[in-house]
Short mmCIF file of C-alpha atoms in Angstrom, two decimals:
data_model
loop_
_atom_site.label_atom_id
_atom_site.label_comp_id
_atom_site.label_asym_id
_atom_site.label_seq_id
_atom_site.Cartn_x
_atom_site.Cartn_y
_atom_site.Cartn_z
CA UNK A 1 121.76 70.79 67.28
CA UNK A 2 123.67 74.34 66.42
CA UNK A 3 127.33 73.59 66.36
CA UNK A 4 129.55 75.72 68.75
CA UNK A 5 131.25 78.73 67.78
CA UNK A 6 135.08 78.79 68.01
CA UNK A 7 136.20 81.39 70.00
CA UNK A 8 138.76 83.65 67.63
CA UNK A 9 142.13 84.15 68.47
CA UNK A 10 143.40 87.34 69.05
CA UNK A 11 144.64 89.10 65.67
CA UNK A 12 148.75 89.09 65.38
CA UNK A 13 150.04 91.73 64.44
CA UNK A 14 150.44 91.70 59.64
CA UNK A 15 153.66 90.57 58.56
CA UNK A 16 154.55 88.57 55.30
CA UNK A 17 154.30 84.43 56.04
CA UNK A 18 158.03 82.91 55.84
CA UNK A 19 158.29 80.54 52.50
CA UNK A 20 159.28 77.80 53.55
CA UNK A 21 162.50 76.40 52.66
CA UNK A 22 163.25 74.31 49.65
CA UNK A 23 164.15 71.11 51.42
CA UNK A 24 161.07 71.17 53.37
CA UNK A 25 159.27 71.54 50.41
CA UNK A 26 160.46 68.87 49.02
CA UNK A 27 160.46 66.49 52.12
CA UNK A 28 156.86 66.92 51.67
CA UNK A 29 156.75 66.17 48.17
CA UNK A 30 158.65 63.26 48.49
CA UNK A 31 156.20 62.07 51.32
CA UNK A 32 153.39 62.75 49.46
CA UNK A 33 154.29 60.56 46.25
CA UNK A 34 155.55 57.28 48.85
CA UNK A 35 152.28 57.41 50.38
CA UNK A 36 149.99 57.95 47.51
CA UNK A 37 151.50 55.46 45.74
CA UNK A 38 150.79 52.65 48.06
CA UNK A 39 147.43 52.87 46.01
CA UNK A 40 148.66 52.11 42.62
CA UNK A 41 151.10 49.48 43.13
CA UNK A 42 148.46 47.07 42.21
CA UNK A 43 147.54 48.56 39.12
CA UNK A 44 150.50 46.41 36.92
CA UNK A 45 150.09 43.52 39.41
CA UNK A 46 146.73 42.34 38.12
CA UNK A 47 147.76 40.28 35.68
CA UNK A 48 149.92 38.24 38.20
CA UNK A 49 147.19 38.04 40.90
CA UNK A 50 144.78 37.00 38.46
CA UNK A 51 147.08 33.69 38.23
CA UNK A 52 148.32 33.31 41.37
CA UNK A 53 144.39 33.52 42.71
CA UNK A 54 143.07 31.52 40.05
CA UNK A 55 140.18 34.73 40.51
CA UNK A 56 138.69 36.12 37.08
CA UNK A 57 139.81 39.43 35.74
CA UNK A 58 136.94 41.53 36.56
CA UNK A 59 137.10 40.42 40.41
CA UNK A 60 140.85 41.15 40.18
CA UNK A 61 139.95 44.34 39.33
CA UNK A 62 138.09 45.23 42.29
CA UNK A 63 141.84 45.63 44.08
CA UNK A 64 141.70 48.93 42.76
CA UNK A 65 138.20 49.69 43.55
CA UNK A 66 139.06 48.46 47.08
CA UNK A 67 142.00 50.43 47.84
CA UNK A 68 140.18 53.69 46.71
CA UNK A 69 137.00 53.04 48.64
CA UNK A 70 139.46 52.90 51.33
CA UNK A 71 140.96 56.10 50.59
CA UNK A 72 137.80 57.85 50.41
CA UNK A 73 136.68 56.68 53.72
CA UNK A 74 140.05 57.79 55.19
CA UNK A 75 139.51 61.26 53.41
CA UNK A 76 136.15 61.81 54.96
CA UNK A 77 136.93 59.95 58.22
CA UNK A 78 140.65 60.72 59.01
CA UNK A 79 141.53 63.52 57.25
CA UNK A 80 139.37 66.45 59.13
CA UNK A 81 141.29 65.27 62.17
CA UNK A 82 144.27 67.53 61.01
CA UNK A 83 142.40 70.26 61.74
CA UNK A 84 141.60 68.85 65.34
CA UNK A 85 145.11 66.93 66.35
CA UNK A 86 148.38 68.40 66.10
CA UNK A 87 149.71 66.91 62.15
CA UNK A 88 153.05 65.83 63.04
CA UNK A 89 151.02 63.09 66.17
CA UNK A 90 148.50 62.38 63.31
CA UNK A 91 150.97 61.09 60.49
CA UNK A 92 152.93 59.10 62.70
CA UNK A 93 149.95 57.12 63.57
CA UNK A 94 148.84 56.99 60.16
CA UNK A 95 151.70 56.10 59.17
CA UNK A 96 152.45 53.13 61.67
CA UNK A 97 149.08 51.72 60.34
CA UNK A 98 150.06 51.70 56.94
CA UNK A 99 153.08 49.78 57.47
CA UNK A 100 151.14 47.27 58.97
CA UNK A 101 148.55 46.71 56.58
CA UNK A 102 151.22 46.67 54.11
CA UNK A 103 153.28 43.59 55.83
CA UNK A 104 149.88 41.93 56.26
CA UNK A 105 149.42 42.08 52.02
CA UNK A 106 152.40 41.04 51.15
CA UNK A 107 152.11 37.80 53.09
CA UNK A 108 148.68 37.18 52.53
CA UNK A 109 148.03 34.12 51.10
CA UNK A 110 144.13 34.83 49.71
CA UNK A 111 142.72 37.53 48.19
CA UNK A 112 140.27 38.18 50.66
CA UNK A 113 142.53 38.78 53.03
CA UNK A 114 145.16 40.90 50.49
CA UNK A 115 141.91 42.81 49.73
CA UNK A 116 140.69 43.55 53.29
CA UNK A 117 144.49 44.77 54.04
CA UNK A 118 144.83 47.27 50.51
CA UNK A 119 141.39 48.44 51.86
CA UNK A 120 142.98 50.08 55.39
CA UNK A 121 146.48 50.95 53.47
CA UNK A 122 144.43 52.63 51.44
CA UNK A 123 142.51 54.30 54.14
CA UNK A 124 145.39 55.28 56.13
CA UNK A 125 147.76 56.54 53.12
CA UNK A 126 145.44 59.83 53.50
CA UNK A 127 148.98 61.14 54.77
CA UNK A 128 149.27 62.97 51.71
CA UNK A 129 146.30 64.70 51.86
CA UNK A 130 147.42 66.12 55.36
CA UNK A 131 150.58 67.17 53.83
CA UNK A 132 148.97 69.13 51.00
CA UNK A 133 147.18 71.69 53.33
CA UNK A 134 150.30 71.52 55.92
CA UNK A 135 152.38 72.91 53.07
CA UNK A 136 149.47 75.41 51.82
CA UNK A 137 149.56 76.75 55.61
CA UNK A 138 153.55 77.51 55.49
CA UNK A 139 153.47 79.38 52.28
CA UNK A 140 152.58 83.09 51.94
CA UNK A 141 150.07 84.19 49.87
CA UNK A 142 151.40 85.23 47.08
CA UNK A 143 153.52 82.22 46.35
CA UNK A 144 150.55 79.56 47.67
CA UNK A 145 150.07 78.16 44.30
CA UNK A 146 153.44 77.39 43.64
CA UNK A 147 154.19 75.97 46.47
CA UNK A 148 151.21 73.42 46.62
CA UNK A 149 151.97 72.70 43.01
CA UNK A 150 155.26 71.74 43.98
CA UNK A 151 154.23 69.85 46.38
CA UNK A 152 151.84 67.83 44.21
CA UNK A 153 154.16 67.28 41.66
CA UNK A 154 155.97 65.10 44.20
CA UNK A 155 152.32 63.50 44.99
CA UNK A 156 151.31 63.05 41.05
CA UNK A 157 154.59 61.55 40.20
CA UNK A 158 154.50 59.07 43.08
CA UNK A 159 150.99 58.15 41.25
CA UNK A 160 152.56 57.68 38.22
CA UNK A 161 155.81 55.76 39.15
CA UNK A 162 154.20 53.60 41.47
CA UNK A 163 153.34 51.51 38.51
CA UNK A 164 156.90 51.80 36.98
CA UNK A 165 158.42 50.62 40.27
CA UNK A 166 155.73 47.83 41.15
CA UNK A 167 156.50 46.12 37.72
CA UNK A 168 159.88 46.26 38.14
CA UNK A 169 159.87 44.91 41.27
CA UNK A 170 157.41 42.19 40.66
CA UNK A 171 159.74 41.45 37.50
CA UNK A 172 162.76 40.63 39.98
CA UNK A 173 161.30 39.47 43.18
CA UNK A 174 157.79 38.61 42.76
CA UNK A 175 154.44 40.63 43.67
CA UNK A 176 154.91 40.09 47.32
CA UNK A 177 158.25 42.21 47.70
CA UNK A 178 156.41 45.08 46.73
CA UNK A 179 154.44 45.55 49.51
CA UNK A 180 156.80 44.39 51.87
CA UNK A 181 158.95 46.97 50.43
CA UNK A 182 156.56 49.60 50.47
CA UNK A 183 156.32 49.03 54.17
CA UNK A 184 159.86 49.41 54.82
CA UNK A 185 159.17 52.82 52.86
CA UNK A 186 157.00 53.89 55.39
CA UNK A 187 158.52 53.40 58.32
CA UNK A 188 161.63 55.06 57.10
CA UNK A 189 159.43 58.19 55.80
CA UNK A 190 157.56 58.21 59.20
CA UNK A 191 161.51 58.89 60.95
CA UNK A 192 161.71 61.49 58.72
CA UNK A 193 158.62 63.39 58.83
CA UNK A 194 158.76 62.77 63.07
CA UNK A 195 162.57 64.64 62.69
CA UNK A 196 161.72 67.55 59.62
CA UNK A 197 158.35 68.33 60.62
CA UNK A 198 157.50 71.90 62.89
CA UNK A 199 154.61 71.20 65.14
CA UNK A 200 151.36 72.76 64.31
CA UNK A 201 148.79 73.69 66.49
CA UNK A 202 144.95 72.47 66.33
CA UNK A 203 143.02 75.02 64.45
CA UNK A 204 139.34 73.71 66.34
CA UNK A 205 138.91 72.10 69.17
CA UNK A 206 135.44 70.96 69.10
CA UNK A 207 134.24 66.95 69.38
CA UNK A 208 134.68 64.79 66.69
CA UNK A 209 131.29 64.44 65.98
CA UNK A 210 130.62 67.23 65.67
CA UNK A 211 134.19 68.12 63.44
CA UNK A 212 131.74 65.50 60.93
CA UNK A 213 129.14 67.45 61.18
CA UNK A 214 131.00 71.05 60.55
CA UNK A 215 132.87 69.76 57.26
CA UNK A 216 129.12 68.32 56.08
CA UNK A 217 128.31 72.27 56.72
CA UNK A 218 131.51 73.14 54.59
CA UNK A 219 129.82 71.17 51.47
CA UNK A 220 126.71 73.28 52.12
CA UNK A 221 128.24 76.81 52.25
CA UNK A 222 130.94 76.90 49.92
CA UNK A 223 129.26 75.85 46.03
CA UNK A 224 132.57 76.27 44.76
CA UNK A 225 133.97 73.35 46.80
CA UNK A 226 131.12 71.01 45.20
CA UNK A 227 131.73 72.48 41.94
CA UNK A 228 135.58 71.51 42.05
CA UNK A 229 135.17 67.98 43.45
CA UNK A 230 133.04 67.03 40.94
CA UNK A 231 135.20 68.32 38.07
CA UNK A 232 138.01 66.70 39.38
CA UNK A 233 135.60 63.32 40.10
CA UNK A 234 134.49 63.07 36.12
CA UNK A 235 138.67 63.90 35.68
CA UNK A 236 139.94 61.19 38.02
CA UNK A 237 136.78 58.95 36.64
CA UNK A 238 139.06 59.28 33.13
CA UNK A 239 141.97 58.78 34.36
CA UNK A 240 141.41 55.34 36.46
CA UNK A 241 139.59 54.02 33.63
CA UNK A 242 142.40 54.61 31.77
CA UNK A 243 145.43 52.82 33.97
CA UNK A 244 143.35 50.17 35.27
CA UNK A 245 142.66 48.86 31.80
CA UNK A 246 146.12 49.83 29.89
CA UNK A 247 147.82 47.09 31.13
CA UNK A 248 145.42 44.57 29.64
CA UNK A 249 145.76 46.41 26.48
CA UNK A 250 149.82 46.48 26.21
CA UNK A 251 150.16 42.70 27.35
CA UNK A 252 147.37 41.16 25.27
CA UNK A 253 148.06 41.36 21.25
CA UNK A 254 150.03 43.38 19.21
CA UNK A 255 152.14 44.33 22.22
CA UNK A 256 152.57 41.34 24.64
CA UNK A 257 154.13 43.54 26.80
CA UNK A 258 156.21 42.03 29.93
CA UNK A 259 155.73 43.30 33.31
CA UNK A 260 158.83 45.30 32.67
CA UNK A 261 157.38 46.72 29.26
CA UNK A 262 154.07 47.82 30.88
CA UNK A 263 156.25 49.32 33.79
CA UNK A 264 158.34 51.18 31.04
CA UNK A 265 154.98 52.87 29.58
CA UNK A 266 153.79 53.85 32.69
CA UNK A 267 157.60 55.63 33.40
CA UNK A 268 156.71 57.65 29.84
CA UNK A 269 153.03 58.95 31.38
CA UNK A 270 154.96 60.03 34.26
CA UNK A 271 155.93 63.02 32.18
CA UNK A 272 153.00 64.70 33.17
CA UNK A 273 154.12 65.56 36.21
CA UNK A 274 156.24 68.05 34.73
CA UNK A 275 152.98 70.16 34.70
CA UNK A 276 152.56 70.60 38.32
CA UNK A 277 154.62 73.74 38.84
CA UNK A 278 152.79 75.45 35.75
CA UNK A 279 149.17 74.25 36.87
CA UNK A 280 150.43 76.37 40.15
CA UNK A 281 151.70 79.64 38.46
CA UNK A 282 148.21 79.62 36.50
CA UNK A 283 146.51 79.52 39.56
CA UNK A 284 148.80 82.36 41.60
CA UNK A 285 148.01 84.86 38.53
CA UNK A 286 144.18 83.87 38.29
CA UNK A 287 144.17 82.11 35.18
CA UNK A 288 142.21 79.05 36.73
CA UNK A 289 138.89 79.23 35.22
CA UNK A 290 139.98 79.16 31.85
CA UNK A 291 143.00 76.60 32.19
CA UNK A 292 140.25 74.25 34.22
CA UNK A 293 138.41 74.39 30.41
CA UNK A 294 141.96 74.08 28.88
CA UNK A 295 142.75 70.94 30.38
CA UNK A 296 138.89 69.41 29.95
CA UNK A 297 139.28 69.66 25.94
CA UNK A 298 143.12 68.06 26.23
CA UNK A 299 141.63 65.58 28.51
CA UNK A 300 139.01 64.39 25.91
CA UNK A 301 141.00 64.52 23.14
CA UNK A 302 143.67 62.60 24.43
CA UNK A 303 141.19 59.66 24.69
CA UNK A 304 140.27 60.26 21.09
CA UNK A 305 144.06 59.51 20.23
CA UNK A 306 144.18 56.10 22.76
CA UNK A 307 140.89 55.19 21.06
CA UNK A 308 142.75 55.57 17.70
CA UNK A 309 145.91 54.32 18.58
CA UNK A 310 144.75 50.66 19.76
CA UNK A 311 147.77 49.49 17.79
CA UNK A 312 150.12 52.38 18.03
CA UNK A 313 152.20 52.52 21.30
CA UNK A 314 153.24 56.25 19.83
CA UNK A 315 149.53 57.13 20.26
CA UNK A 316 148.95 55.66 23.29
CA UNK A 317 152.07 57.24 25.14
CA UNK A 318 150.66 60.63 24.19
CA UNK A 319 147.71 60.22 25.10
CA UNK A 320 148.74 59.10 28.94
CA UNK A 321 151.13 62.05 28.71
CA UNK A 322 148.11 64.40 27.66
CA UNK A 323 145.65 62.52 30.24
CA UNK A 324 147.94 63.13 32.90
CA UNK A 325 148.95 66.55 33.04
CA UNK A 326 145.16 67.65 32.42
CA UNK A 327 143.86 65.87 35.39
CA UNK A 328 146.79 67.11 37.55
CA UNK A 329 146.39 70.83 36.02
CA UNK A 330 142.38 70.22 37.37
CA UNK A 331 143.64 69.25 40.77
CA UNK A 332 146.48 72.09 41.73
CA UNK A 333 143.49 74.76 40.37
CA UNK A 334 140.73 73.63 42.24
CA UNK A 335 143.29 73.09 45.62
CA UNK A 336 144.25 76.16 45.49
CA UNK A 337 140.45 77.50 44.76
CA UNK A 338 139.28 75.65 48.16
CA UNK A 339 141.77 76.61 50.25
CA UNK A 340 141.17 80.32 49.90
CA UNK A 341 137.51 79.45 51.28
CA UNK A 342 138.24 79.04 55.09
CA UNK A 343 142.13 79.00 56.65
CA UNK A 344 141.00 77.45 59.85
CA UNK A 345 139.14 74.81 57.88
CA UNK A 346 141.72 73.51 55.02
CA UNK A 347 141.82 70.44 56.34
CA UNK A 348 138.06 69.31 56.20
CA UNK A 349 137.87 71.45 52.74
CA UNK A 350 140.75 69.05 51.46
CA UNK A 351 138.80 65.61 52.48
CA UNK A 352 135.51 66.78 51.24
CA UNK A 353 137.63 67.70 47.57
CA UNK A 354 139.76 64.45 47.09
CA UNK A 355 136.96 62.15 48.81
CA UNK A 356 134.71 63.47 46.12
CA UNK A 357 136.88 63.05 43.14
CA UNK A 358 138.57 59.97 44.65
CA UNK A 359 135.34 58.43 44.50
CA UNK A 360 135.11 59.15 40.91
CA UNK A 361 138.44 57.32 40.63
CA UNK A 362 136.77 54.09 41.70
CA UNK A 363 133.93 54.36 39.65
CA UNK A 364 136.46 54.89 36.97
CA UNK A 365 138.77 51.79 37.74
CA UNK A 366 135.57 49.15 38.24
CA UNK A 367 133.55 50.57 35.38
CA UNK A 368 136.30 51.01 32.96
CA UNK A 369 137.46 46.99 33.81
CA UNK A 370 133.81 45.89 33.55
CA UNK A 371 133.73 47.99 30.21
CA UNK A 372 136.95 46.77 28.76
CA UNK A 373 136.25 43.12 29.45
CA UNK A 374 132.37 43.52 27.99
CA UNK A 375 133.23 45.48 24.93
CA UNK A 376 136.98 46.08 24.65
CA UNK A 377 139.09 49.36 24.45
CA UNK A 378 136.89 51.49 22.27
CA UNK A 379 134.38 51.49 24.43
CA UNK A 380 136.48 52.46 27.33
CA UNK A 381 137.61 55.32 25.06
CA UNK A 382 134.71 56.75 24.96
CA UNK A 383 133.82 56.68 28.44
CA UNK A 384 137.30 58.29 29.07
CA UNK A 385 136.12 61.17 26.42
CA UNK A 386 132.71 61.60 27.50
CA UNK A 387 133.60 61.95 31.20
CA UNK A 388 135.67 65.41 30.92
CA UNK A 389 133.06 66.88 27.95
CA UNK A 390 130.35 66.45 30.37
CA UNK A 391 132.73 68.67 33.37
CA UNK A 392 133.15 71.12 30.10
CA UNK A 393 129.44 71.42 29.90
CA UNK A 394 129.23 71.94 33.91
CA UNK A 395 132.04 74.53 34.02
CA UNK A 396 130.59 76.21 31.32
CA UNK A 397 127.42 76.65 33.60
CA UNK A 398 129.82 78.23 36.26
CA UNK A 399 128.93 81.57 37.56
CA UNK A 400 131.80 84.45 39.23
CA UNK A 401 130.29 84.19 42.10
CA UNK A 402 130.87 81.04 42.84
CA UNK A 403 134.25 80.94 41.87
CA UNK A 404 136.67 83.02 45.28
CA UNK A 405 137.55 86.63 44.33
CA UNK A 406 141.16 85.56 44.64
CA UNK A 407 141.01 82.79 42.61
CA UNK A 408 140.09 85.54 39.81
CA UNK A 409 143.10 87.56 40.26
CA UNK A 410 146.53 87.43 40.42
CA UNK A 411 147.91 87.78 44.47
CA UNK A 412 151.31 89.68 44.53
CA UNK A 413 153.32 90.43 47.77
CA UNK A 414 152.77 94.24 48.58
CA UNK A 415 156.34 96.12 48.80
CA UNK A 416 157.28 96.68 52.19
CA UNK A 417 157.41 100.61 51.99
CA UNK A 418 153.91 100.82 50.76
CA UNK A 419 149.98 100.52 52.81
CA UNK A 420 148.93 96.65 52.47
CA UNK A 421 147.21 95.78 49.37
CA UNK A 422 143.41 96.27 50.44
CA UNK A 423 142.10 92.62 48.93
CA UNK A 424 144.85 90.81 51.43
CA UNK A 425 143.70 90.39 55.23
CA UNK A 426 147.89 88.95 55.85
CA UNK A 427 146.99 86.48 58.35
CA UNK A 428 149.76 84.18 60.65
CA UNK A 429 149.09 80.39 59.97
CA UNK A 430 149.95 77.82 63.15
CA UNK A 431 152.89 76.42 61.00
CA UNK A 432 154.28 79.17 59.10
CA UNK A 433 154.51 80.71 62.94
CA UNK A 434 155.73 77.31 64.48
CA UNK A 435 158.52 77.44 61.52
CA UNK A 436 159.67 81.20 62.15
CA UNK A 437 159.77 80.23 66.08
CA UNK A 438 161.85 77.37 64.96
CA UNK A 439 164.28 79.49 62.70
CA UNK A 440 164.62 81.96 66.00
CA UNK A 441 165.35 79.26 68.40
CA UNK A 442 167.36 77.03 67.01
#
């Protein structure tokens, strides 16, 4: 069965998008690294609920794995519906959900049921990934890039810190505060988002079903959206392997580490956020091809200096540093690569692009624990290496055409007094017009 043409909306007259303002932009940051992180907080805590379960370490491990299969089935399943129900309705549900899930894992009293519980948290903190392409939609053209990077930052560092604050917290009060905690967390940031947020209209109207079946059609026409998930999968593959196993490595010998010390080293990989804003610059003056390479090399050698610095806590903080800021350089480039394929469709293009590479990210957690506990850290090394060499050796099979014209050069804002640039079509997004309606009617 064909699916059903959208009707097109009738053609506004060209005028610059409004940037939106700073403390929107950072609302959404800010909302984006609370819910994200609600998938990491486990991470330091395995060590604990090994004990407390009296489960083995490799079945601990499959917390992770859980909470990610989650989020992949909330990115393929939940996420498209941004382009179908108005966002601000959609987070508040999700949002609700989460809490509940959360209060359910912090009082669970087996791991089943803690596991069944970080499985729908995980599938419901997808929130982020409705705020990326809400924030993509209020930016202008020109300054896209930088404001999605922004953006992220707030998302990557809530990835990183999540660990800092989850071993802090367990430290004081015990693993089960953390999640309750969490949940207070979202409720607050579901207030927030219900007050801050402009409405924003439905770009399709069409069935759910068939919404699927249209973003499985998105995977088929666009190569470049395939191409980018699966550099960023073999990326995030990495980069689980590598925070899912650390911990075992800092509190096992020389470093018997504390909760607290392991919380402390995740705080110093959390400089990679710092990245973020760059990663979007690079991308706004078409520099993404070759800084997608860039951060492939720094990505493999940076596991070269963890595999070398088993002993050296020196080596191993540079090498999370170096880890994180090339996966997070990979994600704002290919983001802002897929959502110059289709406006109307950013949603859908955004859960096809972090499903993909979040499944890489369980593959990464399970097979790195299995890995470390079979053979040790070496040979986790080198699966962290050989993971980004092998998207070096696919990106260097990369055509132009499937990379977007605009991805390939730099977009500037045409002056007002001139004829609009002739590669822009300046096009009116639902939010960016909610928000000017907004600013005129107070």
């Amino acid at each position: 069965m064909s699916l059903p043409v959208e009707p097109k909306t009738a053609q506004r007259p060209a005028s610059p998008a409004a940037t939106p303002p700073g403390w929107l932009v950072v609302l959404l940051a800010v909302a984006c690294g609370m819910t994200v992180a609600n998938l990491y907080y486990a991470q330091p805590l395995l060590s604990s609920l090994h004990v407390f379960f009296g489960i083995s370490t490799a079945a601990v491990g499959g917390l992770v794995t859980a909470t990610q299969i989650g989020y992949v089935a909330g990115m393929l399943l939940l996420v498209p519906l941004g382009d179908r129900i108005e966002k601000r309705r959609l987070v508040m549900i999700l949002l609700s959900v989460t809490t509940a899930a959360l209060v359910v894992a912090g009082t669970a009293t087996t791991f089943p049921v803690l596991l069944i519980a970080s499985l729908i948290s995980g599938a419901t903190s997808v929130v982020a990934q409705i705020l990326v392409p809400f924030a993509a939609g209020l930016a202008p053209d020109h300054a896209r890039g930088r404001i999605v990077g922004r953006v992220m930052s707030g998302l990557l560092t809530g990835i990183l810190l999540s660990r800092t604050l989850s071993s802090l917290v367990s430290e004081a009060a015990g693993w089960r505060v953390v999640y309750l905690g969490s949940a207070v967390l979202m409720a607050m940031l579901a207030l927030a988002l219900r007050s801050a947020l402009p409405q924003h209209a439905p770009s399709t109207h069409v069935p759910y079903c068939r919404l699927l079946r249209s973003t499985a059609r998105l995977v088929r026409t666009h190569p470049a959206l395939v191409r980018r998930g699966l550099y960023q999968a073999a990326m995030f593959s990495a980069f689980s392997a590598f925070w899912t196993t650390v911990s075992f490595v800092l509190t096992g010998p020389p470093f018997h580490y504390s909760g607290f010390g392991v919380g402390m080293f995740a705080l110093v990989g959390a400089g990679g956020a710092v990245v973020a804003p760059f990663a979007g610059h690079w991308a706004d003056r078409g520099l993404g091809r070759p800084m997608t390479a860039a951060a492939f090399a720094t990505a493999a050698l940076a596991f070269a200096l963890a595999g070398f610095g088993r002993h050296n806590i020196i080596l191993l903080a540079v090498a999370a540093i170096l880890i994180d800021m090339a996966v997070q350089t990979t994600l704002i480039l290919g983001q802002h690569t897929i959502y110059q394929l289709d406006a109307s469709a950013r949603a859908r293009l955004n859960s096809v692009y972090i499903a993909t590479f979040f499944a890489g990210g369980a593959f990464g957690s399970q097979v790195g624990s299995i890995i470390y506990h079979a053979h040790g850290w070496t040979d986790v090394t080198v699966l962290g290496a050989a993971l980004p060499l092998l998207a070096l050796l696919y990106w260097a099979t990369e055509r132009r055409a499937d990379t977007p014209a605009a991805s390939r050069q730099p977009v500037r804002p045409c002056p007002a007094a001139t004829a609009p640039c002739a590669p822009e079509r300046p096009t009116i997004t639902p939010a960016a017009d909610s928000l000017r309606s907004a600013r005129a009617n107070p």
